[in-house]
């Protein structure tokens, strides 16, 4: 679940980040384009105004200039032109004579040789933007021409220097305003992105929730399908998959239930004829000594196999009761050491087993089911292992509470590779090293002994663990049951 939340959160983060980045790039691009266009427009307007003003003013006062002019008349001409076009510095040139409207102004560095050459070449007004002492200026130059033939090529040139600091400040203020608007735009984009991400991811969260419910076993979990987009098609596909899975599960459950009923019915039907067969086999075994050798051997074989078949039927019925949930635990306060000793004595195993059973270990258990567990595990160790077989009772305090443990160990060849994971499977048989991987309390195993033992352990809220013995010899089966004292109910 944490991983799913991380994934959804990561997708939301990526969506919002992408949205904000797109908005930021768009805002910056728009700002740059707006600044460029605004600056161009402002400068173009100032440039056009300077050129037009200079042309009009020169046209109006050029007729008062005597050609060739002297220094005084050239300066007076520059002043007249400057007075008519505002606070601009005007420079009038005639060959080597220069007249300036402001005698204190430094004009040499603001009128470049390139501009003078362009003006001298004729062709109308020329202009150039220059930087002087870190400030922007526009210099406009034009030759003074006359309509009459005598004064047409006068050699008189006029230059007007215009301060562009006001235009620069205007474009800078515009840029600052646009920059200030970027942050609100980005914040608004983030809010819109969160809303859009929520709208997009809401179906994803619902689909993730339904998937987790389906994985947890709720096969009826479905997702509401809205719209016709990709997410809607995904939700529809999920629902179709869940429908197919639910149908398959229902079919499998029905088949499993039929199989369980079949096993239970067959086992029940076999009990009556097996009872009669057991009675006949018992009589034959009792009179076997009076029969010929071949007949005696056959009688004993029939008796043993009939007993084995009876145990198999009983085990099948017991497994059927576990599958049907019809098993009940008759738990009571029990001395576990006495229970284990009684189980060993009942089967004549006391002399064949090394028992380490400390006194005073009491727990609330079903004594009969503990006897079944001991019989199956010890019987397996005796039949398929090698001496010494040890049975050790103890208690252990773990994080999840106090437990009673019963360890059955042998010193035989141990379980073959791969058998440990399947040793509790029903009807599982190990290889020849342990001729019968599972066994019940006597005779050859039915293949259900350890499965029944594990079911009984789980019924108490415990389990059975299997491991290799010391130095890789033998097998160790450990029964773990919760240590409940008198007065505590078993689950």
mmCIF file of N, CA and C in Angstrom, residues 15 34 43 53 91 97 105 147 162 191 232 238 242 258 267 297 308 335 385 389 401 413 419 451:
data_model
loop_
_atom_site.group_PDB
_atom_site.id
_atom_site.type_symbol
_atom_site.label_atom_id
_atom_site.label_comp_id
_atom_site.label_asym_id
_atom_site.label_seq_id
_atom_site.Cartn_x
_atom_site.Cartn_y
_atom_site.Cartn_z
ATOM 1 N N UNK A 15 3.253 15.193 -12.722
ATOM 2 C CA UNK A 15 2.266 15.970 -13.466
ATOM 3 C C UNK A 15 2.332 17.448 -13.091
ATOM 4 N N UNK A 34 7.602 39.807 -25.251
ATOM 5 C CA UNK A 34 6.957 41.091 -24.969
ATOM 6 C C UNK A 34 7.991 42.185 -24.758
ATOM 7 N N UNK A 43 11.803 52.145 -29.157
ATOM 8 C CA UNK A 43 12.953 52.708 -29.858
ATOM 9 C C UNK A 43 12.592 53.150 -31.262
ATOM 10 N N UNK A 53 11.456 65.069 -36.688
ATOM 11 C CA UNK A 53 11.649 66.406 -36.113
ATOM 12 C C UNK A 53 12.864 67.097 -36.713
ATOM 13 N N UNK A 91 24.629 69.306 -33.842
ATOM 14 C CA UNK A 91 25.969 69.580 -34.369
ATOM 15 C C UNK A 91 25.823 69.829 -35.870
ATOM 16 N N UNK A 97 34.571 72.972 -40.546
ATOM 17 C CA UNK A 97 33.936 73.798 -39.518
ATOM 18 C C UNK A 97 32.861 72.989 -38.791
ATOM 19 N N UNK A 105 29.016 70.526 -24.499
ATOM 20 C CA UNK A 105 28.721 69.107 -24.722
ATOM 21 C C UNK A 105 29.871 68.409 -25.431
ATOM 22 N N UNK A 147 16.999 73.200 -53.172
ATOM 23 C CA UNK A 147 16.341 72.916 -54.451
ATOM 24 C C UNK A 147 16.997 73.633 -55.611
ATOM 25 N N UNK A 162 20.044 62.521 -29.374
ATOM 26 C CA UNK A 162 18.853 62.386 -28.527
ATOM 27 C C UNK A 162 19.149 61.421 -27.380
ATOM 28 N N UNK A 191 -1.624 25.522 -8.881
ATOM 29 C CA UNK A 191 -2.961 25.208 -8.356
ATOM 30 C C UNK A 191 -3.783 24.462 -9.398
ATOM 31 N N UNK A 232 -11.048 5.028 -18.638
ATOM 32 C CA UNK A 232 -12.315 4.299 -18.658
ATOM 33 C C UNK A 232 -12.131 2.918 -19.275
ATOM 34 N N UNK A 238 -10.281 -3.937 -16.296
ATOM 35 C CA UNK A 238 -10.123 -4.473 -14.934
ATOM 36 C C UNK A 238 -11.395 -5.197 -14.489
ATOM 37 N N UNK A 242 -11.721 -9.034 -13.453
ATOM 38 C CA UNK A 242 -12.240 -9.439 -12.140
ATOM 39 C C UNK A 242 -13.437 -10.370 -12.286
ATOM 40 N N UNK A 258 -17.201 -30.320 -4.304
ATOM 41 C CA UNK A 258 -17.656 -31.625 -4.786
ATOM 42 C C UNK A 258 -16.638 -32.705 -4.464
ATOM 43 N N UNK A 267 -15.498 -42.247 2.074
ATOM 44 C CA UNK A 267 -14.959 -42.701 3.357
ATOM 45 C C UNK A 267 -16.071 -43.221 4.266
ATOM 46 N N UNK A 297 0.303 -66.818 6.488
ATOM 47 C CA UNK A 297 0.939 -65.597 6.010
ATOM 48 C C UNK A 297 -0.078 -64.722 5.286
ATOM 49 N N UNK A 308 -4.522 -51.092 7.757
ATOM 50 C CA UNK A 308 -4.006 -49.900 7.086
ATOM 51 C C UNK A 308 -5.115 -49.187 6.332
ATOM 52 N N UNK A 335 -1.303 -31.292 31.613
ATOM 53 C CA UNK A 335 0.131 -31.455 31.879
ATOM 54 C C UNK A 335 0.738 -32.080 30.626
ATOM 55 N N UNK A 385 13.676 -42.606 10.381
ATOM 56 C CA UNK A 385 14.949 -42.065 10.828
ATOM 57 C C UNK A 385 15.841 -43.162 11.386
ATOM 58 N N UNK A 389 16.277 -41.355 18.776
ATOM 59 C CA UNK A 389 15.174 -40.423 18.552
ATOM 60 C C UNK A 389 14.900 -39.721 19.873
ATOM 61 N N UNK A 401 4.788 -13.522 22.215
ATOM 62 C CA UNK A 401 4.231 -14.202 23.381
ATOM 63 C C UNK A 401 5.050 -15.411 23.802
ATOM 64 N N UNK A 413 18.954 -40.348 7.740
ATOM 65 C CA UNK A 413 19.490 -39.652 6.562
ATOM 66 C C UNK A 413 18.895 -38.265 6.340
ATOM 67 N N UNK A 419 12.162 -31.821 -0.166
ATOM 68 C CA UNK A 419 11.072 -32.460 0.578
ATOM 69 C C UNK A 419 10.577 -31.595 1.713
ATOM 70 N N UNK A 451 0.104 -34.041 7.523
ATOM 71 C CA UNK A 451 -0.911 -33.049 7.173
ATOM 72 C C UNK A 451 -1.935 -32.917 8.289
#
